């Protein structure tokens, strides 16, 4: 999993996603979950950008949050 953003930047990006995209973060997480079975972080980011026309930072924040929540469910 690739993370270049600080935790603060990640949270700031997540908080702006609903305003910038018109959809809640939970909707985007569901979209990633129901999307194609891509394994690599950057593949998921590229898919969100291409399929849903998201900015790179927003797509990366969504995939990172998805991975964090998925990892938390395994414990």
GROMACS .gro file of N, CA and C in nm:
model
  225
    1UNK      N    1   0.085  -0.116   0.000
    1UNK     CA    2   0.000   0.000   0.000
    1UNK      C    3   0.090   0.123   0.000
    2UNK      N    4   0.060   0.213  -0.089
    2UNK     CA    5   0.140   0.334  -0.102
    2UNK      C    6   0.071   0.451  -0.033
    3UNK      N    7   0.147   0.520   0.052
    3UNK     CA    8   0.092   0.640   0.115
    3UNK      C    9   0.198   0.748   0.114
    4UNK      N   10   0.170   0.857   0.045
    4UNK     CA   11   0.261   0.969   0.040
    4UNK      C   12   0.206   1.081   0.129
    5UNK      N   13   0.077   1.085   0.146
    5UNK     CA   14   0.013   1.191   0.224
    5UNK      C   15   0.031   1.167   0.373
    6UNK      N   16   0.043   1.277   0.448
    6UNK     CA   17   0.041   1.266   0.594
    6UNK      C   18  -0.101   1.231   0.637
    7UNK      N   19  -0.116   1.188   0.761
    7UNK     CA   20  -0.249   1.155   0.813
    7UNK      C   21  -0.340   1.277   0.807
    8UNK      N   22  -0.285   1.394   0.839
    8UNK     CA   23  -0.364   1.518   0.836
    8UNK      C   24  -0.411   1.550   0.693
    9UNK      N   25  -0.323   1.537   0.597
    9UNK     CA   26  -0.360   1.562   0.458
    9UNK      C   27  -0.465   1.462   0.412
   10UNK      N   28  -0.448   1.337   0.452
   10UNK     CA   29  -0.545   1.233   0.416
   10UNK      C   30  -0.684   1.269   0.469
   11UNK      N   31  -0.691   1.307   0.596
   11UNK     CA   32  -0.820   1.345   0.657
   11UNK      C   33  -0.879   1.469   0.588
   12UNK      N   34  -0.796   1.565   0.555
   12UNK     CA   35  -0.844   1.686   0.486
   12UNK      C   36  -0.901   1.651   0.348
   13UNK      N   37  -0.832   1.565   0.276
   13UNK     CA   38  -0.882   1.522   0.145
   13UNK      C   39  -1.016   1.450   0.159
   14UNK      N   40  -1.025   1.360   0.256
   14UNK     CA   41  -1.151   1.288   0.277
   14UNK      C   42  -1.264   1.383   0.309
   15UNK      N   43  -1.237   1.483   0.390
   15UNK     CA   44  -1.344   1.577   0.428
   15UNK      C   45  -1.393   1.660   0.310
   16UNK      N   46  -1.309   1.680   0.209
   16UNK     CA   47  -1.349   1.760   0.092
   16UNK      C   48  -1.415   1.679  -0.018
   17UNK      N   49  -1.403   1.548  -0.012
   17UNK     CA   50  -1.455   1.463  -0.120
   17UNK      C   51  -1.605   1.483  -0.143
   18UNK      N   52  -1.689   1.485  -0.040
   18UNK     CA   53  -1.833   1.505  -0.067
   18UNK      C   54  -1.863   1.636  -0.140
   19UNK      N   55  -1.796   1.742  -0.101
   19UNK     CA   56  -1.819   1.872  -0.166
   19UNK      C   57  -1.771   1.870  -0.312
   20UNK      N   58  -1.655   1.810  -0.335
   20UNK     CA   59  -1.595   1.811  -0.469
   20UNK      C   60  -1.660   1.712  -0.565
   21UNK      N   61  -1.711   1.601  -0.512
   21UNK     CA   62  -1.764   1.496  -0.599
   21UNK      C   63  -1.915   1.483  -0.596
   22UNK      N   64  -1.977   1.537  -0.492
   22UNK     CA   65  -2.122   1.522  -0.478
   22UNK      C   66  -2.163   1.388  -0.420
   23UNK      N   67  -2.067   1.309  -0.377
   23UNK     CA   68  -2.095   1.178  -0.318
   23UNK      C   69  -2.019   1.164  -0.187
   24UNK      N   70  -2.079   1.094  -0.092
   24UNK     CA   71  -2.016   1.070   0.037
   24UNK      C   72  -1.901   0.971   0.022
   25UNK      N   73  -1.807   0.977   0.114
   25UNK     CA   74  -1.694   0.885   0.114
   25UNK      C   75  -1.743   0.741   0.122
   26UNK      N   76  -1.845   0.716   0.202
   26UNK     CA   77  -1.899   0.579   0.214
   26UNK      C   78  -1.948   0.527   0.079
   27UNK      N   79  -2.005   0.615  -0.003
   27UNK     CA   80  -2.048   0.574  -0.138
   27UNK      C   81  -1.928   0.535  -0.223
   28UNK      N   82  -1.820   0.614  -0.212
   28UNK     CA   83  -1.699   0.584  -0.290
   28UNK      C   84  -1.635   0.454  -0.242
   29UNK      N   85  -1.637   0.429  -0.112
   29UNK     CA   86  -1.580   0.304  -0.061
   29UNK      C   87  -1.660   0.184  -0.112
   30UNK      N   88  -1.789   0.199  -0.119
   30UNK     CA   89  -1.875   0.093  -0.175
   30UNK      C   90  -1.844   0.073  -0.323
   31UNK      N   91  -1.821   0.183  -0.394
   31UNK     CA   92  -1.787   0.175  -0.536
   31UNK      C   93  -1.659   0.096  -0.556
   32UNK      N   94  -1.559   0.121  -0.475
   32UNK     CA   95  -1.433   0.046  -0.484
   32UNK      C   96  -1.458  -0.101  -0.453
   33UNK      N   97  -1.536  -0.127  -0.350
   33UNK     CA   98  -1.565  -0.264  -0.309
   33UNK      C   99  -1.639  -0.341  -0.419
   34UNK      N  100  -1.729  -0.275  -0.487
   34UNK     CA  101  -1.809  -0.339  -0.590
   34UNK      C  102  -1.744  -0.332  -0.729
   35UNK      N  103  -1.633  -0.262  -0.739
   35UNK     CA  104  -1.563  -0.246  -0.867
   35UNK      C  105  -1.487  -0.371  -0.906
   36UNK      N  106  -1.406  -0.358  -1.009
   36UNK     CA  107  -1.329  -0.474  -1.056
   36UNK      C  108  -1.229  -0.520  -0.951
   37UNK      N  109  -1.195  -0.646  -0.956
   37UNK     CA  110  -1.102  -0.705  -0.859
   37UNK      C  111  -0.959  -0.670  -0.896
   38UNK      N  112  -0.921  -0.548  -0.862
   38UNK     CA  113  -0.785  -0.502  -0.886
   38UNK      C  114  -0.705  -0.520  -0.758
   39UNK      N  115  -0.581  -0.562  -0.770
   39UNK     CA  116  -0.502  -0.593  -0.652
   39UNK      C  117  -0.408  -0.480  -0.610
   40UNK      N  118  -0.351  -0.412  -0.704
   40UNK     CA  119  -0.253  -0.309  -0.672
   40UNK      C  120  -0.318  -0.175  -0.642
   41UNK      N  121  -0.261  -0.102  -0.548
   41UNK     CA  122  -0.310   0.027  -0.505
   41UNK      C  123  -0.327   0.122  -0.625
   42UNK      N  124  -0.222   0.136  -0.704
   42UNK     CA  125  -0.227   0.230  -0.817
   42UNK      C  126  -0.326   0.188  -0.925
   43UNK      N  127  -0.352   0.058  -0.939
   43UNK     CA  128  -0.453   0.012  -1.033
   43UNK      C  129  -0.591   0.061  -0.990
   44UNK      N  130  -0.619   0.053  -0.861
   44UNK     CA  131  -0.748   0.101  -0.810
   44UNK      C  132  -0.760   0.251  -0.828
   45UNK      N  133  -0.652   0.324  -0.801
   45UNK     CA  134  -0.653   0.469  -0.818
   45UNK      C  135  -0.679   0.504  -0.965
   46UNK      N  136  -0.609   0.438  -1.054
   46UNK     CA  137  -0.626   0.463  -1.198
   46UNK      C  138  -0.767   0.430  -1.244
   47UNK      N  139  -0.823   0.322  -1.192
   47UNK     CA  140  -0.960   0.285  -1.228
   47UNK      C  141  -1.058   0.393  -1.183
   48UNK      N  142  -1.047   0.439  -1.059
   48UNK     CA  143  -1.136   0.546  -1.011
   48UNK      C  144  -1.121   0.672  -1.094
   49UNK      N  145  -0.999   0.707  -1.127
   49UNK     CA  146  -0.976   0.828  -1.206
   49UNK      C  147  -1.037   0.814  -1.346
   50UNK      N  148  -1.014   0.702  -1.410
   50UNK     CA  149  -1.062   0.682  -1.546
   50UNK      C  150  -1.212   0.661  -1.554
   51UNK      N  151  -1.264   0.579  -1.465
   51UNK     CA  152  -1.406   0.542  -1.469
   51UNK      C  153  -1.496   0.650  -1.411
   52UNK      N  154  -1.447   0.722  -1.311
   52UNK     CA  155  -1.532   0.818  -1.240
   52UNK      C  156  -1.481   0.961  -1.244
   53UNK      N  157  -1.375   0.982  -1.322
   53UNK     CA  158  -1.323   1.117  -1.346
   53UNK      C  159  -1.285   1.189  -1.216
   54UNK      N  160  -1.223   1.118  -1.124
   54UNK     CA  161  -1.180   1.178  -0.998
   54UNK      C  162  -1.041   1.237  -1.011
   55UNK      N  163  -1.014   1.338  -0.931
   55UNK     CA  164  -0.879   1.392  -0.922
   55UNK      C  165  -0.788   1.287  -0.858
   56UNK      N  166  -0.660   1.293  -0.891
   56UNK     CA  167  -0.566   1.195  -0.839
   56UNK      C  168  -0.565   1.189  -0.687
   57UNK      N  169  -0.559   1.303  -0.622
   57UNK     CA  170  -0.555   1.308  -0.475
   57UNK      C  171  -0.678   1.247  -0.412
   58UNK      N  172  -0.795   1.275  -0.468
   58UNK     CA  173  -0.919   1.220  -0.414
   58UNK      C  174  -0.924   1.068  -0.434
   59UNK      N  175  -0.887   1.023  -0.553
   59UNK     CA  176  -0.887   0.880  -0.580
   59UNK      C  177  -0.790   0.807  -0.487
   60UNK      N  178  -0.673   0.866  -0.467
   60UNK     CA  179  -0.574   0.804  -0.380
   60UNK      C  180  -0.622   0.800  -0.235
   61UNK      N  181  -0.685   0.907  -0.190
   61UNK     CA  182  -0.738   0.910  -0.053
   61UNK      C  183  -0.848   0.807  -0.034
   62UNK      N  184  -0.933   0.790  -0.133
   62UNK     CA  185  -1.042   0.692  -0.124
   62UNK      C  186  -0.985   0.550  -0.117
   63UNK      N  187  -0.891   0.519  -0.202
   63UNK     CA  188  -0.833   0.384  -0.203
   63UNK      C  189  -0.756   0.360  -0.073
   64UNK      N  190  -0.684   0.460  -0.025
   64UNK     CA  191  -0.611   0.443   0.100
   64UNK      C  192  -0.709   0.418   0.216
   65UNK      N  193  -0.816   0.494   0.221
   65UNK     CA  194  -0.917   0.474   0.327
   65UNK      C  195  -0.980   0.336   0.314
   66UNK      N  196  -1.008   0.294   0.192
   66UNK     CA  197  -1.064   0.161   0.168
   66UNK      C  198  -0.970   0.054   0.223
   67UNK      N  199  -0.840   0.066   0.193
   67UNK     CA  200  -0.743  -0.031   0.240
   67UNK      C  201  -0.730  -0.029   0.392
   68UNK      N  202  -0.733   0.089   0.453
   68UNK     CA  203  -0.727   0.099   0.599
   68UNK      C  204  -0.846   0.029   0.664
   69UNK      N  205  -0.964   0.053   0.612
   69UNK     CA  206  -1.083  -0.008   0.671
   69UNK      C  207  -1.087  -0.158   0.647
   70UNK      N  208  -1.041  -0.200   0.532
   70UNK     CA  209  -1.037  -0.343   0.502
   70UNK      C  210  -0.940  -0.414   0.594
   71UNK      N  211  -0.825  -0.354   0.619
   71UNK     CA  212  -0.726  -0.413   0.708
   71UNK      C  213  -0.780  -0.419   0.852
   72UNK      N  214  -0.854  -0.317   0.892
   72UNK     CA  215  -0.910  -0.314   1.027
   72UNK      C  216  -1.013  -0.425   1.047
   73UNK      N  217  -1.086  -0.462   0.941
   73UNK     CA  218  -1.186  -0.568   0.951
   73UNK      C  219  -1.123  -0.705   0.971
   74UNK      N  220  -0.999  -0.722   0.929
   74UNK     CA  221  -0.933  -0.852   0.939
   74UNK      C  222  -0.894  -0.886   1.080
   75UNK      N  223  -0.886  -0.787   1.168
   75UNK     CA  224  -0.843  -0.811   1.307
   75UNK      C  225  -0.956  -0.843   1.394
   0.00000   0.00000   0.00000
